[in-house]
PDB file of C-alpha atoms in Angstrom:
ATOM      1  CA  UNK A  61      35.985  -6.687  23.331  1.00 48.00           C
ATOM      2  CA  UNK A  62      32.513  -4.432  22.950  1.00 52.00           C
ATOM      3  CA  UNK A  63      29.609  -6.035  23.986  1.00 62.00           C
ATOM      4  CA  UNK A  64      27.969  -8.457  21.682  1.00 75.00           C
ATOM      5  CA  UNK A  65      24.321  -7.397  20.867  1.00 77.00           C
ATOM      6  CA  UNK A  66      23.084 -10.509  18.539  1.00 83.00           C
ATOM      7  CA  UNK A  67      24.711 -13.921  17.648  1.00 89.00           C
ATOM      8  CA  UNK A  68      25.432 -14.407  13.987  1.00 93.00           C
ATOM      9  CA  UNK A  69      22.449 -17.277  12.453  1.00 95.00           C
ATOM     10  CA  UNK A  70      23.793 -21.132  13.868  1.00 97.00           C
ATOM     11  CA  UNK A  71      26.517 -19.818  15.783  1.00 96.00           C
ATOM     12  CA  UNK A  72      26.700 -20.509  19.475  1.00 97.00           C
ATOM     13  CA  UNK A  73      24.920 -18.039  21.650  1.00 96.00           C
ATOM     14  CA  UNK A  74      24.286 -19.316  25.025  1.00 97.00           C
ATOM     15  CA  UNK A  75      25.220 -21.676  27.473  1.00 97.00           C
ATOM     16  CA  UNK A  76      23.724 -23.127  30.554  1.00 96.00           C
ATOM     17  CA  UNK A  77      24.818 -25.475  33.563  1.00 98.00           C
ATOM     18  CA  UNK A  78      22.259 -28.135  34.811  1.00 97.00           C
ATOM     19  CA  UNK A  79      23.629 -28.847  38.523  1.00 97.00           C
ATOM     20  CA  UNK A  80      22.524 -30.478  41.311  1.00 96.00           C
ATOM     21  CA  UNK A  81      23.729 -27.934  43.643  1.00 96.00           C
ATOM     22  CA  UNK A  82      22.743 -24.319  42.286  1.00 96.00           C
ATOM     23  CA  UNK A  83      24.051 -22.381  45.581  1.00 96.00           C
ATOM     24  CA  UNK A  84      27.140 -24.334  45.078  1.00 97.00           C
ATOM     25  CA  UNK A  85      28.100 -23.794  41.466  1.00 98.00           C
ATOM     26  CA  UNK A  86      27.440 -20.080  41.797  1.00 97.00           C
ATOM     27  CA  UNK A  87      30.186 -20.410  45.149  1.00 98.00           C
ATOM     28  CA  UNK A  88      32.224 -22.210  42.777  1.00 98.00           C
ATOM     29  CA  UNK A  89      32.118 -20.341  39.512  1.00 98.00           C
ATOM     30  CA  UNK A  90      32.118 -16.486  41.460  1.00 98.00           C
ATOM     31  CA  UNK A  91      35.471 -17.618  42.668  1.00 98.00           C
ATOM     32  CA  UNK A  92      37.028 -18.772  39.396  1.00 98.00           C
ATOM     33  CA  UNK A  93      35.717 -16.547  37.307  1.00 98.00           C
ATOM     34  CA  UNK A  94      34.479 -13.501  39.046  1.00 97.00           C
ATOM     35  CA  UNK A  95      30.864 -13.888  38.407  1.00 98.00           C
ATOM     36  CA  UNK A  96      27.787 -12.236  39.864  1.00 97.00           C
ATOM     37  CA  UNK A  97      23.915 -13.091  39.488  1.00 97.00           C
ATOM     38  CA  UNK A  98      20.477 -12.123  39.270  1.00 95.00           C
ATOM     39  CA  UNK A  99      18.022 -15.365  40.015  1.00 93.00           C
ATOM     40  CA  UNK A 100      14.601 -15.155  37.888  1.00 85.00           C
ATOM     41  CA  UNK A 101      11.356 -15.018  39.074  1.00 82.00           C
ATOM     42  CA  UNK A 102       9.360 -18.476  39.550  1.00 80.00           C
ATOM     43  CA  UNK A 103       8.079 -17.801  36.162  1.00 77.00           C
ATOM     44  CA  UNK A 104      11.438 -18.387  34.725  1.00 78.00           C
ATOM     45  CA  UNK A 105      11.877 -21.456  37.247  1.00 81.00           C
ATOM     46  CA  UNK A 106      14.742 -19.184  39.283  1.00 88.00           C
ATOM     47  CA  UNK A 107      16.561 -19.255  36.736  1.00 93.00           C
ATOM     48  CA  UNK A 108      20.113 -17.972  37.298  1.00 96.00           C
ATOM     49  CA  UNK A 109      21.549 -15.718  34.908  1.00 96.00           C
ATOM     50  CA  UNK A 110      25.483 -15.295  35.238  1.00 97.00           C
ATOM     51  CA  UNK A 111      27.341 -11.528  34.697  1.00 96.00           C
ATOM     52  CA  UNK A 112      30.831 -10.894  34.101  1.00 95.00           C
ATOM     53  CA  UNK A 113      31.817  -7.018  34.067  1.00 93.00           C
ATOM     54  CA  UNK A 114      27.997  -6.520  33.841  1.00 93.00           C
ATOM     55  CA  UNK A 115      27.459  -8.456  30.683  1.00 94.00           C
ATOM     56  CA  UNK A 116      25.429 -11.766  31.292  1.00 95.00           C
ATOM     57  CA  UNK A 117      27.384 -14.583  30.029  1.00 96.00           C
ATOM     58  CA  UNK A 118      26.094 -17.631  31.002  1.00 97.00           C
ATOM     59  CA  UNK A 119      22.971 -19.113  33.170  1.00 97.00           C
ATOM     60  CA  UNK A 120      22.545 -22.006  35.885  1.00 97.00           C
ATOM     61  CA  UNK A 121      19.418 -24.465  36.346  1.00 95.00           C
ATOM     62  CA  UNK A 122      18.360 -27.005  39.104  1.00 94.00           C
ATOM     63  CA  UNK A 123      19.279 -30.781  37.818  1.00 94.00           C
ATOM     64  CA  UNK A 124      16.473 -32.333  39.386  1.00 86.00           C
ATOM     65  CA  UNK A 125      17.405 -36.326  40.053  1.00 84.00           C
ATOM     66  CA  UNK A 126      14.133 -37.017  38.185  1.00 82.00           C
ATOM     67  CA  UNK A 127      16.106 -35.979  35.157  1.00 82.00           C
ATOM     68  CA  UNK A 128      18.556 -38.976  35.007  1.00 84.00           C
ATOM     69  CA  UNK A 129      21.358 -36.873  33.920  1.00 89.00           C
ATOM     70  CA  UNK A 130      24.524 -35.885  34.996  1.00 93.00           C
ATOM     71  CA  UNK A 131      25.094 -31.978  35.843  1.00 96.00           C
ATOM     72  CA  UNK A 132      26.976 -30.675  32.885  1.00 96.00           C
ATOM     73  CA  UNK A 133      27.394 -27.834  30.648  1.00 97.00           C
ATOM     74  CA  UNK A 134      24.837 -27.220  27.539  1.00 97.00           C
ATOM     75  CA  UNK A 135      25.980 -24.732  24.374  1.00 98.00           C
ATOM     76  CA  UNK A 136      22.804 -23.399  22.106  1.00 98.00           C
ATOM     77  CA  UNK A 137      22.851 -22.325  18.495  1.00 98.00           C
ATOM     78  CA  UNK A 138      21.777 -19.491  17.262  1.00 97.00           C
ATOM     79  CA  UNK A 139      18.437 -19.910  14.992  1.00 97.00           C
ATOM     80  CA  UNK A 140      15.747 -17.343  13.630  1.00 97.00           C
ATOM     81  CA  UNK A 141      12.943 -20.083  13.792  1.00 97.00           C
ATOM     82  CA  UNK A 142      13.166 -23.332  16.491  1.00 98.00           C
ATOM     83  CA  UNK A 143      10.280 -24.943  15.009  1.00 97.00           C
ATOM     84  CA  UNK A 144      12.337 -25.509  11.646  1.00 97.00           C
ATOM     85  CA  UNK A 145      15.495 -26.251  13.429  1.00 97.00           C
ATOM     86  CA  UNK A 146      14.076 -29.197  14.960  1.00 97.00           C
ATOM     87  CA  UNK A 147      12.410 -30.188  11.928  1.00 97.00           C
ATOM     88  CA  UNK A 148      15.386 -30.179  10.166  1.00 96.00           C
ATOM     89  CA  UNK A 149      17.019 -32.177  13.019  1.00 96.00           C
ATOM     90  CA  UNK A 150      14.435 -34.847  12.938  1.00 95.00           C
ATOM     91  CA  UNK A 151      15.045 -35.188   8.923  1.00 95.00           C
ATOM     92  CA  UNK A 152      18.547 -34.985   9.074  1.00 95.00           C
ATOM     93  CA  UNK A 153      20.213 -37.806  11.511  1.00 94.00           C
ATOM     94  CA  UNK A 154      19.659 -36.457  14.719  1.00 95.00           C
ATOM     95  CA  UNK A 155      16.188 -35.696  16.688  1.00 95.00           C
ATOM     96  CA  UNK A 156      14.175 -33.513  18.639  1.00 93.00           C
ATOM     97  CA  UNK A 157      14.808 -34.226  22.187  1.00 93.00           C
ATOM     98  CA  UNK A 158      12.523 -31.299  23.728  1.00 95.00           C
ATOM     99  CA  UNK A 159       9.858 -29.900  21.449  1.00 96.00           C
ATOM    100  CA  UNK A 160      10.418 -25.831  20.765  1.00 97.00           C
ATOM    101  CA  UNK A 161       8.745 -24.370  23.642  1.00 96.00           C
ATOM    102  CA  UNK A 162       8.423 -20.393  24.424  1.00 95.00           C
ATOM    103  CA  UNK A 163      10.345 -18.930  27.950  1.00 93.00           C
ATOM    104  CA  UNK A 164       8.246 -15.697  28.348  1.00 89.00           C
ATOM    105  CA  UNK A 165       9.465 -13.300  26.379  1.00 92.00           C
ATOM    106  CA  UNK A 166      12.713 -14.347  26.756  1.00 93.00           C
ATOM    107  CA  UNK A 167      12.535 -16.277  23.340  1.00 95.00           C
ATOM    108  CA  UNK A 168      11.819 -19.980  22.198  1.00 97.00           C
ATOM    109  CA  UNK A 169      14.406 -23.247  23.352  1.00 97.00           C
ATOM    110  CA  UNK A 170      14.707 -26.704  21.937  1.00 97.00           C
ATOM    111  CA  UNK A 171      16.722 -29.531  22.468  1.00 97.00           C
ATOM    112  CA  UNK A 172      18.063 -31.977  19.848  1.00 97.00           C
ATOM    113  CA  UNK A 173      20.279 -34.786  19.887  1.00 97.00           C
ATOM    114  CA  UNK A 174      23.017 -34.993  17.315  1.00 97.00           C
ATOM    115  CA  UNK A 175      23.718 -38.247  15.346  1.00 96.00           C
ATOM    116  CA  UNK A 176      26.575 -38.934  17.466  1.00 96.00           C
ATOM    117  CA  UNK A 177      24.210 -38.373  20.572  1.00 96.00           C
ATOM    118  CA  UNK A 178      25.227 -34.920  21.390  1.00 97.00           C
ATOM    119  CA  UNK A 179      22.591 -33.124  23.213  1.00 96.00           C
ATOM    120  CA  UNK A 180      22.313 -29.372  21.860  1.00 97.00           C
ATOM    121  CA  UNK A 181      20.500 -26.228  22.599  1.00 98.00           C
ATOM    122  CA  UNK A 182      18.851 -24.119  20.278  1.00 98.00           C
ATOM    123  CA  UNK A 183      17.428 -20.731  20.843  1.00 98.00           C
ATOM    124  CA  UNK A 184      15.436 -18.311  19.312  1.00 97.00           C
ATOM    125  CA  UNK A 185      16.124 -14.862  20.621  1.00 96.00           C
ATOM    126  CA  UNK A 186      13.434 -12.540  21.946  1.00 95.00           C
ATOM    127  CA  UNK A 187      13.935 -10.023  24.621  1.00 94.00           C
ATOM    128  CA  UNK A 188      16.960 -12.398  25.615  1.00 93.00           C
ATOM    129  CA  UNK A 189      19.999 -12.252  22.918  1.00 92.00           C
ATOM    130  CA  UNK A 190      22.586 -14.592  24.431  1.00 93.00           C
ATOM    131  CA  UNK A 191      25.592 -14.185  26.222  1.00 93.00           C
ATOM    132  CA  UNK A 192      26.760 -10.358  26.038  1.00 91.00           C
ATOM    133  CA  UNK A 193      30.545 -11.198  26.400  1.00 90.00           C
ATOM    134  CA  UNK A 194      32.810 -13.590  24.708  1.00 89.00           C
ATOM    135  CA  UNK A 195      36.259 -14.260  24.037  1.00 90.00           C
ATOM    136  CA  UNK A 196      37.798 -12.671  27.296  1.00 93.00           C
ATOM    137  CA  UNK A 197      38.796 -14.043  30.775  1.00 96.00           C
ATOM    138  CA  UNK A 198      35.591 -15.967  32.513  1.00 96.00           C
ATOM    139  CA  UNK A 199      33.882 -16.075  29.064  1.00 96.00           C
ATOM    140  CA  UNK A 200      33.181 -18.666  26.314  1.00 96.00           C
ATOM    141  CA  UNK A 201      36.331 -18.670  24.144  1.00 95.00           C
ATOM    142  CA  UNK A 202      35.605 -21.692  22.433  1.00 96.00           C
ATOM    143  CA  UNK A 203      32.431 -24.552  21.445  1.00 97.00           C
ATOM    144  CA  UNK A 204      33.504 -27.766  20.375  1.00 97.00           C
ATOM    145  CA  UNK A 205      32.310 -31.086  19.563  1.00 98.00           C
ATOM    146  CA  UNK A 206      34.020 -34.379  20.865  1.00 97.00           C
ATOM    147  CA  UNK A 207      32.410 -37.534  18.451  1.00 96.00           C
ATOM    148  CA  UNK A 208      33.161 -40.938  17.373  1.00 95.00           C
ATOM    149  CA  UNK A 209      30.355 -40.218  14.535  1.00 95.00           C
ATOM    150  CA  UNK A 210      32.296 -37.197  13.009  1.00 96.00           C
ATOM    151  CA  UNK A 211      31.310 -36.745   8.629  1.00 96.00           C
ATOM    152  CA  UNK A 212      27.557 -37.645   9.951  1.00 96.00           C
ATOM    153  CA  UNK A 213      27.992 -34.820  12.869  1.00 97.00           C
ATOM    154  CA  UNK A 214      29.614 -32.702  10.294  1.00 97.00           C
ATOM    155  CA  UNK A 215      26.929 -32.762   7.795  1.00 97.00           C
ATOM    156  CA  UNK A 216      24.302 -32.788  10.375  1.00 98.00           C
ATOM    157  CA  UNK A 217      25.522 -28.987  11.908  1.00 98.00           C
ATOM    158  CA  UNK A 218      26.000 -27.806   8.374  1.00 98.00           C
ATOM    159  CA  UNK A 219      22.306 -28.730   7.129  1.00 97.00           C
ATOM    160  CA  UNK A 220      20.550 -27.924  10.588  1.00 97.00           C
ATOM    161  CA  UNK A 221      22.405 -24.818  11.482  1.00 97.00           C
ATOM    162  CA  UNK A 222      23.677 -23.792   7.858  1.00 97.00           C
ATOM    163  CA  UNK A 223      27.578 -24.237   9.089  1.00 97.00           C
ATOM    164  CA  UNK A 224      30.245 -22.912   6.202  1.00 97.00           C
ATOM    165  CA  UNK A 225      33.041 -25.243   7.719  1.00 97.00           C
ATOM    166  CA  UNK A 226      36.837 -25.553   6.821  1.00 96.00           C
ATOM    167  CA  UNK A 227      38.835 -28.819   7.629  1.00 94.00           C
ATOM    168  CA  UNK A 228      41.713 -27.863  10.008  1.00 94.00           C
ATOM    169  CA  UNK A 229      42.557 -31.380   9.229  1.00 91.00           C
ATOM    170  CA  UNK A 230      41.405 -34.984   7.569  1.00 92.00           C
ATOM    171  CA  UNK A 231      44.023 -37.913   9.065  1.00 90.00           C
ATOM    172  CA  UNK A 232      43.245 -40.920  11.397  1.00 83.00           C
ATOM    173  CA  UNK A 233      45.716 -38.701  14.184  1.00 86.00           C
ATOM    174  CA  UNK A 234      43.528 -35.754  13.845  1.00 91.00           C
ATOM    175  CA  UNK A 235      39.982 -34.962  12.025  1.00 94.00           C
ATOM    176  CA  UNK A 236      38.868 -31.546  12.790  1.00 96.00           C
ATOM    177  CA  UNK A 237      36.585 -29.285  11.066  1.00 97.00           C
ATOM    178  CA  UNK A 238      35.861 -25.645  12.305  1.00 97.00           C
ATOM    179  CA  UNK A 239      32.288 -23.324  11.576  1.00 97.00           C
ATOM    180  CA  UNK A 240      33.449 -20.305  10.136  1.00 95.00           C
ATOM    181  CA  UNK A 241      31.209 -16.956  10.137  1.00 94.00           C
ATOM    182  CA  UNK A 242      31.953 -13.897   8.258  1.00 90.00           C
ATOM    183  CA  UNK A 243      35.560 -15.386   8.840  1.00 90.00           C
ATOM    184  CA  UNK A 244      36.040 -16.277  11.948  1.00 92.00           C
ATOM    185  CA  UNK A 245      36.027 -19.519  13.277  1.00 94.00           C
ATOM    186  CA  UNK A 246      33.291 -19.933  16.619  1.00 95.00           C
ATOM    187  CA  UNK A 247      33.264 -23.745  16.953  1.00 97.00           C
ATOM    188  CA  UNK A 248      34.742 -27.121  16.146  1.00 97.00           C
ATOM    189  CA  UNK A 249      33.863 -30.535  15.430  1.00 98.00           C
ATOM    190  CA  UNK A 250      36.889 -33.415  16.298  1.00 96.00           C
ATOM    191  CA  UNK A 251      37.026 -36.663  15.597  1.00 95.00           C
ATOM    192  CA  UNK A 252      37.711 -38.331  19.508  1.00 92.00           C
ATOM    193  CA  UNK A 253      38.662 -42.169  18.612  1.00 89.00           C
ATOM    194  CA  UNK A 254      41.234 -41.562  21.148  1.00 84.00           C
ATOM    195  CA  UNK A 255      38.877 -39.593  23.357  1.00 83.00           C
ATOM    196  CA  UNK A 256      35.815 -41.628  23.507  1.00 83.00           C
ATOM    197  CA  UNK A 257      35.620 -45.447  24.406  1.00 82.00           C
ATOM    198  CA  UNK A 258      33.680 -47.248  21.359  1.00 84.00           C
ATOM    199  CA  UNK A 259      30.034 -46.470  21.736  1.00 83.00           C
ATOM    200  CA  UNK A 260      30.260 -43.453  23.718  1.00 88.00           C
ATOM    201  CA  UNK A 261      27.683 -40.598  23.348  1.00 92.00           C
ATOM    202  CA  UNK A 262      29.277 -37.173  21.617  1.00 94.00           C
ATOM    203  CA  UNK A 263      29.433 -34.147  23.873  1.00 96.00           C
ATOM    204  CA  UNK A 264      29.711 -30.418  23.624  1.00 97.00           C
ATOM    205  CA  UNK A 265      32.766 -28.770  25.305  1.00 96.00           C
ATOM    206  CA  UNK A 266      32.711 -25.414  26.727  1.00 98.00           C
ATOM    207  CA  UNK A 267      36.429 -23.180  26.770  1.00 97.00           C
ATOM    208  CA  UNK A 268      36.198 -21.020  29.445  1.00 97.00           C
ATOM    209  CA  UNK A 269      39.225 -18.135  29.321  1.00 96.00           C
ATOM    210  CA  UNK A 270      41.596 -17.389  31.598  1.00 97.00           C
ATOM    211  CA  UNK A 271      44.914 -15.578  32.197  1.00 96.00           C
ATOM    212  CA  UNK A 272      46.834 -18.872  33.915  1.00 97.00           C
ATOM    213  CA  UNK A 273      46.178 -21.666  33.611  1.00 97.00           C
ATOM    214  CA  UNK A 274      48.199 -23.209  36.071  1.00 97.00           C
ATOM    215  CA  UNK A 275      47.050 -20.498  38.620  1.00 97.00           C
ATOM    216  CA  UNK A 276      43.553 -21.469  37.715  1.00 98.00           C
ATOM    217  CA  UNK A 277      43.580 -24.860  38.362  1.00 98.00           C
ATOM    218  CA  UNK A 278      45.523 -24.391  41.716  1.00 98.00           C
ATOM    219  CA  UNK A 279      42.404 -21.872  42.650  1.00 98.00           C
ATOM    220  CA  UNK A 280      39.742 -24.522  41.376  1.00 98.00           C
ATOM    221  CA  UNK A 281      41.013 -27.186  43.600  1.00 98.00           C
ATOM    222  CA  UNK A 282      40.980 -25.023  46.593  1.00 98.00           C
ATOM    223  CA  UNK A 283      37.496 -24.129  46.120  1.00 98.00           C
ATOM    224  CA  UNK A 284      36.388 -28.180  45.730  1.00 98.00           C
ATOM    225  CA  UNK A 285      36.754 -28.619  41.712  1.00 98.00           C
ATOM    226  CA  UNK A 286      38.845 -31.672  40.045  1.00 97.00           C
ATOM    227  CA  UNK A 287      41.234 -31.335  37.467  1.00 97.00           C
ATOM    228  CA  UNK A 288      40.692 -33.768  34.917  1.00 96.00           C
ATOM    229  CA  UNK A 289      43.524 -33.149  32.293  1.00 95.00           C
ATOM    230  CA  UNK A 290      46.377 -30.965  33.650  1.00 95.00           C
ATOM    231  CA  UNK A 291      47.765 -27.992  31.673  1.00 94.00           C
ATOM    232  CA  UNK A 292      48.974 -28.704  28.438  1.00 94.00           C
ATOM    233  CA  UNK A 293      50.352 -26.446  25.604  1.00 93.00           C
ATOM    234  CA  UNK A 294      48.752 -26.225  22.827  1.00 89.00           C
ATOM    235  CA  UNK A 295      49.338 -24.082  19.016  1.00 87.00           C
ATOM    236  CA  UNK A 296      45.594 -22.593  20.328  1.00 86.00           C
ATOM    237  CA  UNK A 297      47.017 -21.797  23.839  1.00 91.00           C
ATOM    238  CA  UNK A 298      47.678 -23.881  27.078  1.00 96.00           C
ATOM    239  CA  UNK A 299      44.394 -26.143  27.746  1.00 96.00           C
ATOM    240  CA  UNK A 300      43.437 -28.162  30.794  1.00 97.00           C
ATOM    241  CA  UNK A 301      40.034 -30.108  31.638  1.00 97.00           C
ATOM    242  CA  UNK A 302      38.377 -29.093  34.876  1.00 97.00           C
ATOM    243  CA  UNK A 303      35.174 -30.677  36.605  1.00 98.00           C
ATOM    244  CA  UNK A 304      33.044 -28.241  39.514  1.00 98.00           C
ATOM    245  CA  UNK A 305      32.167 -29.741  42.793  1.00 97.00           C
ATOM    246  CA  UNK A 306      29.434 -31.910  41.426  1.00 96.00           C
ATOM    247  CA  UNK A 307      31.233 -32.923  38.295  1.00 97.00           C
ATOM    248  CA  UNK A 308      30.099 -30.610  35.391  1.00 97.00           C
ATOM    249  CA  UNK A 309      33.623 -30.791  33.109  1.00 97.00           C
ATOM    250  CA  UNK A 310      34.247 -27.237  31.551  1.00 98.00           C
ATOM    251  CA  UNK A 311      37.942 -27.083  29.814  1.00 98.00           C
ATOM    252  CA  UNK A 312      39.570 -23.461  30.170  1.00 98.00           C
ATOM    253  CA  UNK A 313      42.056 -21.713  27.906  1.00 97.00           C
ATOM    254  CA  UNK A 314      44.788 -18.846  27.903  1.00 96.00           C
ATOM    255  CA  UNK A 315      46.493 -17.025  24.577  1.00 86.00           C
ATOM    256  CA  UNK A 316      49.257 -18.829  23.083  1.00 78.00           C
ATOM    257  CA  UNK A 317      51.761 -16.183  24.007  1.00 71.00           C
TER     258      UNK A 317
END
């Protein structure tokens, strides 16, 4: 797949792991995935941007234990202007968590919450576009969003980010709408009754590719990860849920053959 130069308007674009243990993760995720890095200057907080093949395709932050929060994964939207974003976000359910904010001339973040609690990036590109590389083997193949709040999270995405979703399905066994741009579909939004104990906060998943699964899981073990849920077929492909060695859950995914 070339090398992406832009992100289409509200799709995702970027993601980034908060974790405890930085030196760790990039042990951990070099391994899996075959990663290399270049760590930012102090202006950028060391930042640690993540290459696959040369194309950057991810980045890592220090969790401080002031923050309260588990290490985990964090997808960003697309947008042309943060400042609206979150405006909309405030007016439209969910809130502004962290206020837009500029990162050099890298380009402008935000944080909202979702109304199902979801916390979400947003990102207004500057010198920095996103992630280079998607939809191969130790990319991003897949966004989606895991709520108990699901026609209000639906509605939300569609209003902030301007979402043109198509219902994949609309039962009590399986509620699933998908964001579709220029025709392809980059993220999805399920209903997770049976996923999510009553009350639980939404979250983002990030699909990581791989070749095999089963091999990859075997490797991630070895190198101090958790499997979660083991490998399981899918009409998609063969899924399994996978947590690094200070918990972050990622899910990966091979091709349905």
């Amino acid at each position: 797949m070339p090398t992406r130069e832009t992100a289409p308007s509200g799709a995702p674009c970027w993601i980034d792991l908060s974790s405890s243990d930085t030196e760790r993760a990039r042990q951990f995720y070099a391994e899996l995935f075959d990663w290399t890095y270049e760590v930012s200057s102090a202006e950028y907080g060391e930042y640690i941007n993540c290459f696959r093949n040369g194309s950057q395709v991810a980045g890592i932050m220090q969790n401080s234990p002031a923050s309260g929060t588990a290490d985990g994964w964090i997808t960003y939207f697309a947008t042309a202007d943060a400042q609206a974003t979150a405006n909309l976000a405030d007016e439209s359910g969910g809130q502004s968590a962290v206020a837009p904010m500029e990162v050099g001339s890298m380009g402008t973040m935000a944080m909202l919450v979702d109304p199902g609690g979801a916390t979400v990036g947003v990102w207004q590109a500057g010198q920095h576009s996103g992630f280079q590389l998607v939809g191969e083997t130790g990319t991003p193949v897949w966004h989606e969003l895991h709520t108990l709040h699901f026609r209000a999270s639906v509605l939300f995405y569609e209003t902030v980010f301007d979402w043109k979703t198509s219902s994949q399905g609309d039962t009590v066994e399986f509620r699933y709408s998908t964001a579709d741009f220029d025709g392809v579909s980059l993220a999805g939004i399920m209903e997770a009754t049976n996923l999510l104990a009553e009350g639980s906060p939404a979250s983002w998943q990030v699909y990581f590719g791989v070749d095999d699964v089963d091999q990859t899981l075997a490797l991630a073990e070895s190198l101090g990860g958790t499997v979660i849920d083991g490998a399981d077929d899918s009409p998609y492909g063969r899924l399994a849920t996978l947590a690094d060695p200070t918990g972050a859950r990622f899910k990966i995914m091979a091709p349905a053959e």
